Short mmCIF file of C-alpha atoms in Angstrom, two decimals:
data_model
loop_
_atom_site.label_atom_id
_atom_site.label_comp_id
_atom_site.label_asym_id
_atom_site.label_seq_id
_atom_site.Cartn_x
_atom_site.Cartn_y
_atom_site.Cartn_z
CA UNK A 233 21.88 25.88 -36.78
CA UNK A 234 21.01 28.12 -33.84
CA UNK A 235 17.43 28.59 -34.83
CA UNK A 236 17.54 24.93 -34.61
CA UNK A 237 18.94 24.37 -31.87
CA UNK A 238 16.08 27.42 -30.22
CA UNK A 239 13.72 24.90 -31.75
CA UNK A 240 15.00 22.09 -29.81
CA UNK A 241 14.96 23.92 -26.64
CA UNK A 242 11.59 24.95 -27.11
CA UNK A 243 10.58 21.63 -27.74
CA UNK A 244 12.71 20.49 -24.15
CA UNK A 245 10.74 22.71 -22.17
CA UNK A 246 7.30 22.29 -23.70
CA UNK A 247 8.48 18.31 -23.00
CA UNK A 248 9.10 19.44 -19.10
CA UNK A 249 5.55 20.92 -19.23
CA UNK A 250 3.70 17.99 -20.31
CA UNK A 251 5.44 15.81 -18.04
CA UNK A 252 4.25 17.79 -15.18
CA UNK A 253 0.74 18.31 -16.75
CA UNK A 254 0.53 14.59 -17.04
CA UNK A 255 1.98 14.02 -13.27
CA UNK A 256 -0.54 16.00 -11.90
CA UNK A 257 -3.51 14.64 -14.46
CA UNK A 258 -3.48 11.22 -13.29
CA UNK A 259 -4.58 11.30 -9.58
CA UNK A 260 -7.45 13.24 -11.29
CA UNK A 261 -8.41 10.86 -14.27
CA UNK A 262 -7.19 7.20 -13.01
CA UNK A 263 -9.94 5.17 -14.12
CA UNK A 264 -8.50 2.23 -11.58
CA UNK A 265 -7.41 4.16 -8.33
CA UNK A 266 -8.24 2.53 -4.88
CA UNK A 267 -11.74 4.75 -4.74
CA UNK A 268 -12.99 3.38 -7.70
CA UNK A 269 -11.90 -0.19 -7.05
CA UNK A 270 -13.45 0.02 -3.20
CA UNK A 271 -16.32 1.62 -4.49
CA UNK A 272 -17.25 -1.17 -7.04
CA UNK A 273 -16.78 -3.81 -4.50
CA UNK A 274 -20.55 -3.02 -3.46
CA UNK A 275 -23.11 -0.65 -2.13
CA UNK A 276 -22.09 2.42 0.61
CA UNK A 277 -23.03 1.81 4.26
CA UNK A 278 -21.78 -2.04 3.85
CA UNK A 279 -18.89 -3.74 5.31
CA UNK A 280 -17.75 -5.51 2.26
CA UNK A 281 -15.01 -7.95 3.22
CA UNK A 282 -12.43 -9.08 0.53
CA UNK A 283 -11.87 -12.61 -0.84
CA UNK A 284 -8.83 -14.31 0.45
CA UNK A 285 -6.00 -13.82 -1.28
CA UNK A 286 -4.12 -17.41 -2.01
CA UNK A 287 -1.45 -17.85 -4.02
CA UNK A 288 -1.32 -17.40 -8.03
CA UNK A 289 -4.10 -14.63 -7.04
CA UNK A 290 -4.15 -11.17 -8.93
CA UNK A 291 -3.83 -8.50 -6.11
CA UNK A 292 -4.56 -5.48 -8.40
CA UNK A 293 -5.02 -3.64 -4.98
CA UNK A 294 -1.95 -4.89 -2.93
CA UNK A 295 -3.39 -6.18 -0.01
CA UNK A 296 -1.52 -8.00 2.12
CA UNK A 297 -2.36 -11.96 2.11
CA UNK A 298 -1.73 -12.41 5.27
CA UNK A 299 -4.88 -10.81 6.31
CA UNK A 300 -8.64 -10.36 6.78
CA UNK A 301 -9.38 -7.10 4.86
CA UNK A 302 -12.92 -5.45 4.95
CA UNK A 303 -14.22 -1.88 3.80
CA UNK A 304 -17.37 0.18 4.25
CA UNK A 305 -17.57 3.06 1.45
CA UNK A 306 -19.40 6.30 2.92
CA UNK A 307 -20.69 9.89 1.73
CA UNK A 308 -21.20 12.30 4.41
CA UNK A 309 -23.49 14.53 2.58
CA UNK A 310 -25.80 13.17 4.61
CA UNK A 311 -24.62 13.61 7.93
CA UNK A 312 -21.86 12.51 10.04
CA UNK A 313 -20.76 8.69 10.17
CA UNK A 314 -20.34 6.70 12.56
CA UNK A 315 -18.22 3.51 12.23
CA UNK A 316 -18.50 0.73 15.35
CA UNK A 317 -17.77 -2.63 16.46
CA UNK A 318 -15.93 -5.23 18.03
CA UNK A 319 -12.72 -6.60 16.06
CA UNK A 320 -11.50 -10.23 16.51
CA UNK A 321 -8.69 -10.59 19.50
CA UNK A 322 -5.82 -10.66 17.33
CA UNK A 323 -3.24 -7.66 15.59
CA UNK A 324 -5.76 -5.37 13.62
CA UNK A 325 -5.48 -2.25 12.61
CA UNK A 326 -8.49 0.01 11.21
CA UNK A 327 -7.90 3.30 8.56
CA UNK A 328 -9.83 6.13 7.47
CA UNK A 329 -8.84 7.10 3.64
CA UNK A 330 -10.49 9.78 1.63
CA UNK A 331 -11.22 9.24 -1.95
CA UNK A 332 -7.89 10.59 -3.24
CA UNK A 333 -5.66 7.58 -1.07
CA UNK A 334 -5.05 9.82 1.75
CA UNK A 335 -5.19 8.32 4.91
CA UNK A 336 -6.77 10.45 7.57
CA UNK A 337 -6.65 8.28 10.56
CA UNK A 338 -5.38 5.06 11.55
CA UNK A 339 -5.14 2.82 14.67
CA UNK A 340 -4.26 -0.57 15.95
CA UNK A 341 -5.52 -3.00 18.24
CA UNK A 342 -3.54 -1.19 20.63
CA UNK A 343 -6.54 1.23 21.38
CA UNK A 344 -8.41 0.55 24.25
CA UNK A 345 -9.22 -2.79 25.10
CA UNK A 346 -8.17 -4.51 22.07
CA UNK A 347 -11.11 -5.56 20.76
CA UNK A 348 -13.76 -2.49 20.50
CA UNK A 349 -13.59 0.81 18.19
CA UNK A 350 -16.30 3.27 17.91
CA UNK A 351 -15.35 6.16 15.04
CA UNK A 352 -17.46 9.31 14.48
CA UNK A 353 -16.45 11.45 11.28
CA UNK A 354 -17.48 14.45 9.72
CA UNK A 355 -16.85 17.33 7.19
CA UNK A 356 -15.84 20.78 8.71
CA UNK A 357 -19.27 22.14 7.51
CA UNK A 358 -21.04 19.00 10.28
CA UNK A 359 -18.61 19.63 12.56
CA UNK A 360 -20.32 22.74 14.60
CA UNK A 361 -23.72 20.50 15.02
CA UNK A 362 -21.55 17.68 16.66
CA UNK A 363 -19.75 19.92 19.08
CA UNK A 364 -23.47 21.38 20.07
CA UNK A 365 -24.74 17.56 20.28
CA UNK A 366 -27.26 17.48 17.87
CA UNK A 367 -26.33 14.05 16.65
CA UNK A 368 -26.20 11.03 18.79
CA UNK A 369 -22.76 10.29 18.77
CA UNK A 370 -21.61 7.23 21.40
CA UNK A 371 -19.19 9.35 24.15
CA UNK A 372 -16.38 6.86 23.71
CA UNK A 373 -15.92 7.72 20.01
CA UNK A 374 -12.94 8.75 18.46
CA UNK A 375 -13.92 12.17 16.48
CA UNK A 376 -12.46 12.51 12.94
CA UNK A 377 -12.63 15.40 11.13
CA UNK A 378 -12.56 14.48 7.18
CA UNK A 379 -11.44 16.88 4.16
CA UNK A 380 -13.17 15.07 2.09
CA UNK A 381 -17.11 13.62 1.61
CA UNK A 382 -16.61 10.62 -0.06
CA UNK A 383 -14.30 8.28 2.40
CA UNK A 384 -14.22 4.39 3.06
CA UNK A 385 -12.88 2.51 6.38
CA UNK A 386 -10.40 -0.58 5.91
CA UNK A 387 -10.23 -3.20 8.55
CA UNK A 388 -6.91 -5.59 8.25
CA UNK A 389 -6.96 -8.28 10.37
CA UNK A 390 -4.91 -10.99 11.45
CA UNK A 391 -5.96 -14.52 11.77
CA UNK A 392 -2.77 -16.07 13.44
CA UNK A 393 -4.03 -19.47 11.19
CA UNK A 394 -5.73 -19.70 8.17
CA UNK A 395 -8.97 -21.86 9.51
CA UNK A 396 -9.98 -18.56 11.58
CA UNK A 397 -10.29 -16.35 8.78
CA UNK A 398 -13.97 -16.95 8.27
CA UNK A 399 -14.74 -16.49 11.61
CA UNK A 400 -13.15 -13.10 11.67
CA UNK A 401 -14.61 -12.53 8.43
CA UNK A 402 -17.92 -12.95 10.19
CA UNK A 403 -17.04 -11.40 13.11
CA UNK A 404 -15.99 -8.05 10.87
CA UNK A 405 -19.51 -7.93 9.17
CA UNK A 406 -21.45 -7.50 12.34
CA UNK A 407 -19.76 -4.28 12.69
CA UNK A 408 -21.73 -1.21 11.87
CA UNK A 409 -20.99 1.74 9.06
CA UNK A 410 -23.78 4.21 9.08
CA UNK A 411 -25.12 7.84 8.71
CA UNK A 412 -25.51 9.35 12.48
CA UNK A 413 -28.90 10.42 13.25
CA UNK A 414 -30.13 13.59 14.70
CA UNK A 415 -31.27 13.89 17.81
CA UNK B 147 9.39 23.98 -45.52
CA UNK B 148 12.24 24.60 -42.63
CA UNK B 149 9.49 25.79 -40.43
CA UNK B 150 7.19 22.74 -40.48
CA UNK B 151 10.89 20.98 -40.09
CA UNK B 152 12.13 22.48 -36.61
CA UNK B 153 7.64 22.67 -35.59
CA UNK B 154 7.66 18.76 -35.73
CA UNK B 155 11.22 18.51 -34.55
CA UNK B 156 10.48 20.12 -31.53
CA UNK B 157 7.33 18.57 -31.14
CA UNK B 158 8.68 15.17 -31.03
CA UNK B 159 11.09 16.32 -28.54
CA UNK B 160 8.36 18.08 -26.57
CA UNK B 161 6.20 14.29 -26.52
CA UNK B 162 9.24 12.05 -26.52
CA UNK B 163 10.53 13.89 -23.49
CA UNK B 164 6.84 14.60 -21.77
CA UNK B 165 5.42 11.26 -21.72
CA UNK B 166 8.85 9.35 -21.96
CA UNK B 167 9.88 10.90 -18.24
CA UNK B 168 6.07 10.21 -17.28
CA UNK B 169 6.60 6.90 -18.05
CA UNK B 170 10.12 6.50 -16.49
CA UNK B 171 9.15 8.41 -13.39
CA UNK B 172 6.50 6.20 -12.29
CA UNK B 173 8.12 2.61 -13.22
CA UNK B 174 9.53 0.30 -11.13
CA UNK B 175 8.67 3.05 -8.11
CA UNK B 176 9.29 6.48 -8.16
CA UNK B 177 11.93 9.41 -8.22
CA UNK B 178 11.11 11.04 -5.52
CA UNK B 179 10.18 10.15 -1.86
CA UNK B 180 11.75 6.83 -1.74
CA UNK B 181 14.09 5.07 1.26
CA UNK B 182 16.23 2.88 0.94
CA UNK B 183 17.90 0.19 3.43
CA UNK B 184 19.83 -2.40 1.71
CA UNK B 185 17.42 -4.30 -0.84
CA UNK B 186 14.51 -2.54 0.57
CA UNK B 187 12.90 0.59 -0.50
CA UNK B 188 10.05 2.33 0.88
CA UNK B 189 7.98 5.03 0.76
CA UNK B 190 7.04 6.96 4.24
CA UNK B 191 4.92 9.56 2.71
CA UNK B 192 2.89 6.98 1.10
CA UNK B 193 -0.82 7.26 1.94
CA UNK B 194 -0.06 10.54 3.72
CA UNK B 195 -0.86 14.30 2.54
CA UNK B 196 2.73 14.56 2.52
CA UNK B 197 3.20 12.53 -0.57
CA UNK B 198 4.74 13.85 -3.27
CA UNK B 199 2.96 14.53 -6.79
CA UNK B 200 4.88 11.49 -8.35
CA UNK B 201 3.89 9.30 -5.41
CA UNK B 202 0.21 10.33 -5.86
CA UNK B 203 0.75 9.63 -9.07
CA UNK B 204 2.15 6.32 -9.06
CA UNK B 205 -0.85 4.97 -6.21
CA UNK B 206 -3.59 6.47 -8.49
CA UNK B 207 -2.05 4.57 -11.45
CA UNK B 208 -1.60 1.24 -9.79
CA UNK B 209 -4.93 1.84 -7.33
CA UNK B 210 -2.55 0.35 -4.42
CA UNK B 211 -4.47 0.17 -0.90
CA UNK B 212 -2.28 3.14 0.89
CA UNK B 213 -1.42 2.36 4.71
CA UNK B 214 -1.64 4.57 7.64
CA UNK B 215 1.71 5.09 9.56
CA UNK B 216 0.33 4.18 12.81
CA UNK B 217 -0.42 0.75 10.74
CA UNK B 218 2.64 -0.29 9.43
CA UNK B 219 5.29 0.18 6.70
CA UNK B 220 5.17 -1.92 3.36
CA UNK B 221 9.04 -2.72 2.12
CA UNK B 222 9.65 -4.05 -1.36
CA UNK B 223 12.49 -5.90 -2.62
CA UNK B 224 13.08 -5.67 -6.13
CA UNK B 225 16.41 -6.71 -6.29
CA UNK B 226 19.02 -9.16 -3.91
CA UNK B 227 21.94 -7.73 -1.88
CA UNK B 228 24.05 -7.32 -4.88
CA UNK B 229 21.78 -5.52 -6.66
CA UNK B 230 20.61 -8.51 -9.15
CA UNK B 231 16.69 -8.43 -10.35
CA UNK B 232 15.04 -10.64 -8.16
CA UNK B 233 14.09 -14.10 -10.09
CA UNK B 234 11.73 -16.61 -9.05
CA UNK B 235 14.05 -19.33 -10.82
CA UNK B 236 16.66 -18.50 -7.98
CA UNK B 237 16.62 -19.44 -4.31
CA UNK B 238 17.61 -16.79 -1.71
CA UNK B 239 18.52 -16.83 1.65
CA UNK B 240 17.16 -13.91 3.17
CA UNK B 241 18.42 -13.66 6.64
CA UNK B 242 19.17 -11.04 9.76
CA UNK B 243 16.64 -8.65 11.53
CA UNK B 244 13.36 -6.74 11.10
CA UNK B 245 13.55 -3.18 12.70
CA UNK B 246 10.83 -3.34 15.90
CA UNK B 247 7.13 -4.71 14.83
CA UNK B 248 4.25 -6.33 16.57
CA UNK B 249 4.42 -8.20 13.58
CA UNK B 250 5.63 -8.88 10.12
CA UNK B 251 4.62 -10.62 6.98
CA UNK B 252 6.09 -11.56 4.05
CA UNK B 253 5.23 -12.25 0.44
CA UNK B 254 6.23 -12.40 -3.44
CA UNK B 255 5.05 -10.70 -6.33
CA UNK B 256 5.47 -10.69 -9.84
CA UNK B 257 5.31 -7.68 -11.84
CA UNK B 258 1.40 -7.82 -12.85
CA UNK B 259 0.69 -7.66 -9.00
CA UNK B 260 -0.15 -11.61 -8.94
CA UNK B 261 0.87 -13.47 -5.76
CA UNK B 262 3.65 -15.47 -6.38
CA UNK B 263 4.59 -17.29 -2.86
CA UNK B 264 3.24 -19.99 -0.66
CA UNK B 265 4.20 -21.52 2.85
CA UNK B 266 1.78 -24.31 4.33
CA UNK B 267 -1.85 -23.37 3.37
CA UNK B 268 -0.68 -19.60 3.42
CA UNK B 269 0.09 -17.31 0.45
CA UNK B 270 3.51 -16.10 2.96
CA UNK B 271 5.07 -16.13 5.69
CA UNK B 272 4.83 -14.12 9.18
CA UNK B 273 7.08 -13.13 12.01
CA UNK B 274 5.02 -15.60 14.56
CA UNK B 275 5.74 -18.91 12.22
CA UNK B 276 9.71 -18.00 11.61
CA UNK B 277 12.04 -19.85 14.07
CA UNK B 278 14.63 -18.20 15.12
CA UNK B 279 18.48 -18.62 15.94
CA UNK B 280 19.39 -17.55 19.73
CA UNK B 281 20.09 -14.56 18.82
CA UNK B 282 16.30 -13.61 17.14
CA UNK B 283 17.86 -13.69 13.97
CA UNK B 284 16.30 -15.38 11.30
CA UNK B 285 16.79 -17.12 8.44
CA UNK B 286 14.31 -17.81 5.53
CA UNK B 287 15.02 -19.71 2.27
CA UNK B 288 13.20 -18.11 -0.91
CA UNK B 289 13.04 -20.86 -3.67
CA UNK B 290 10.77 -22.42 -6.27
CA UNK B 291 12.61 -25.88 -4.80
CA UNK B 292 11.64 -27.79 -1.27
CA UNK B 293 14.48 -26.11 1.10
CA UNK B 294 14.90 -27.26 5.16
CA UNK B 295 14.12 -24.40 7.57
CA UNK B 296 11.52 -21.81 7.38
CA UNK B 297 10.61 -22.05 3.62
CA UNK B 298 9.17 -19.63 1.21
CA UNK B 299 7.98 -21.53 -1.79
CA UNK B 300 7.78 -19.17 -5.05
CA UNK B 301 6.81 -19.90 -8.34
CA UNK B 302 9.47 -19.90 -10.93
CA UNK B 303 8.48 -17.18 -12.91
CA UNK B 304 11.09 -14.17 -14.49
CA UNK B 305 10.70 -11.34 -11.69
CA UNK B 306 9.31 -10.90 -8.16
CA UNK B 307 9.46 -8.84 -5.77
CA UNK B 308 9.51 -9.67 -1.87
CA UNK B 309 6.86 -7.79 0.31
CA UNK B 310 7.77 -7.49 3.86
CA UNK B 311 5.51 -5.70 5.60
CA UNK B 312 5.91 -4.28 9.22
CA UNK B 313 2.68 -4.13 11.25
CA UNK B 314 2.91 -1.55 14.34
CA UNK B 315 6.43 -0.52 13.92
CA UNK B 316 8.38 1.87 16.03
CA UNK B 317 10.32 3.16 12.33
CA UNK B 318 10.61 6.96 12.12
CA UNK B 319 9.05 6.84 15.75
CA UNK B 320 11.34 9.63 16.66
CA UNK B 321 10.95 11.65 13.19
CA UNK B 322 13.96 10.60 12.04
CA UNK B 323 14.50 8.99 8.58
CA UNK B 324 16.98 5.94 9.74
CA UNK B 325 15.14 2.44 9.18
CA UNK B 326 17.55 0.43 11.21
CA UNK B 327 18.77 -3.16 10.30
CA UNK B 328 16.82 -5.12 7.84
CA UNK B 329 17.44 -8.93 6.28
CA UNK B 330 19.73 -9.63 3.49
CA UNK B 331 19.28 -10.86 0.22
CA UNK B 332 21.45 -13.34 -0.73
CA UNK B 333 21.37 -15.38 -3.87
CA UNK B 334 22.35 -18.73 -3.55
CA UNK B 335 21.75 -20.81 -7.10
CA UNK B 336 19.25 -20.74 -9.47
CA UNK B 337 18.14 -23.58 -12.14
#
């Protein structure tokens, strides 16, 4: 009975291992995390804004219907990014997530005037050639450092009624979400 | 023979007990990390390199757009006042005060993450289209049935959940963990 009940044991804390194992397996293997949904939307360098969200919808991501949402999906293997443009006059509020779901930075329309953000990021390895100026980075940016290469920008905005979402949908895609060039 | 009987004994204890508190862990939110005020929960460290594994977890799983804190807070209701499973054959009367927000908006759910509300043209409702009593309170009916007042219409499926999400909120300004006074639950009939 005893070397059963060592079995049993045994069997309780191999069961506490796997349950960790598996806890910290699944950021790493998630087939369907935010990355890979974002990503698939379409190609990197693109503001990509989502469909509108009405009711009876799936919302496999969560997004809030209540809002304009828009991404741009970058790598900055190539060099520092620089995210810009003017945002509709209305709540907004712009994020910087890396590819695990971490957001890095985030702001409202708060900033500034309301209405314009400018956003340069870059790995720790880029960030010595910014701070000697060797890419042209607008002065009024705000300078994020990133853990992580592989990061995408959401946009959520507000249109206080529902006929101004496709102008703030077009608004949003005149934005720009590029690789900074050196100077 | 007793050998291969305690091996697969403890085996089956070993994967009953390994994926069954996976599973449990990351249903219906998780273990860890989670705040509670009323019928809301929350989870602060959501989004943030603070999270907890079970919380990373859970928003790789369910590939959830995460939101900064400087953005807002998301608040889910998965049950009423008393406690009861939210049903979208039932009408609610949610009613009281949002903790500080530039704005708020507010939605339903069912369990496969489909949209599950309507009000007007909209899929929800929002802080700037509630009217108010004197006092600010407000009061909205939830219900699959045409209700007077601010009205949100749900579809009468088994379970929702309400999303109520606060957009530039002063919560946990201070570092504190208090949420402050949030709207009620309160079932009223349901058909």
């Amino acid at each position: 009975m005893i070397r059963f009940l060592q079995w049993c044991v045994g069997g309780l804390i191999l069961g506490l291992i796997i349950h960790f194992a598996v806890i910290f397996t699944i950021p790493k293997v998630a087939p369907n995390d935010v990355w890979a949904r974002v990503t698939s939307l379409g190609p990197a360098q693109t503001i990509l804004t989502f469909a509108e969200i009405k009711s009876g919808d799936d919302n496999p991501l969560q997004l809030d219907p209540a809002m304009n949402h828009a991404t741009c999906h970058v790598s900055l293997e190539k060099g520092p990014v620089s995210f810009s443009g003017e945002l509709p006059s209305s709540f907004w509020s712009v994020a910087v997530i890396d590819r695990n779901g971490t957001v890095v930075f985030s702001t409202t329309n708060r900033l500034g005037d309301g209405r314009s953000i400018n956003i340069a990021t870059f790995n720790a390895t880029q960030k010595t050639d910014i701070s000697r100026q060797k890419y042209a980075v607008a002065p009024d940016s705000i300078m994020i450092e990133v853990p992580d290469d592989d990061i995408f920008f959401l946009i959520r905005a507000w249109p206080q009624t529902p006929f101004m979402r496709t102008r703030f949908d077009e608004s949003i895609r005149t934005m720009s979400c590029r690789t900074l060039s050196q100077l | 023979m007793r050998f291969i009987f305690h091996l697969i004994t403890a085996l089956a204890i070993a994967l009953y007990v390994g994926f069954g508190l996976s599973q449990l862990s990351l249903e219906n939110g998780q273990v860890l990390g989670i705040l509670k005020a009323g019928p809301w929960t929350t989870q602060p460290s959501s989004g943030t390199d603070q999270a907890d594994p079970y919380l990373r977890a859970d928003m790789a799983r369910s590939g959830a757009m995460p939101m900064g804190r400087s953005e807002g807070m998301v608040f889910v209701a998965r049950v009423d006042s008393d406690g009861r499973t939210l049903s979208g054959t039932c009408s609610y009367r949610l009613s009281g005060r949002t903790p500080v927000a530039t704005l708020w908006t507010l939605h339903a759910r069912d369990t496969d993450q489909r949209v599950v509300s309507s009000s007007a043209d909209q899929a929800g409702m929002n802080s700037r289209q509630v009217s108010r009593f004197r006092d600010g309170r407000f009061q909205i009916k939830i219900s699959p049935e045409l209700q007077q007042g601010n009205w949100l219409r749900i579809m009468p499926v088994e379970e929702i959940q309400l999303i109520l999400t606060l957009y530039d909120t002063n919560i946990f300004l201070g570092g504190g963990s208090d949420i402050g006074e949030m709207p009620s639950i309160e079932r009223e009939n349901c058909l």
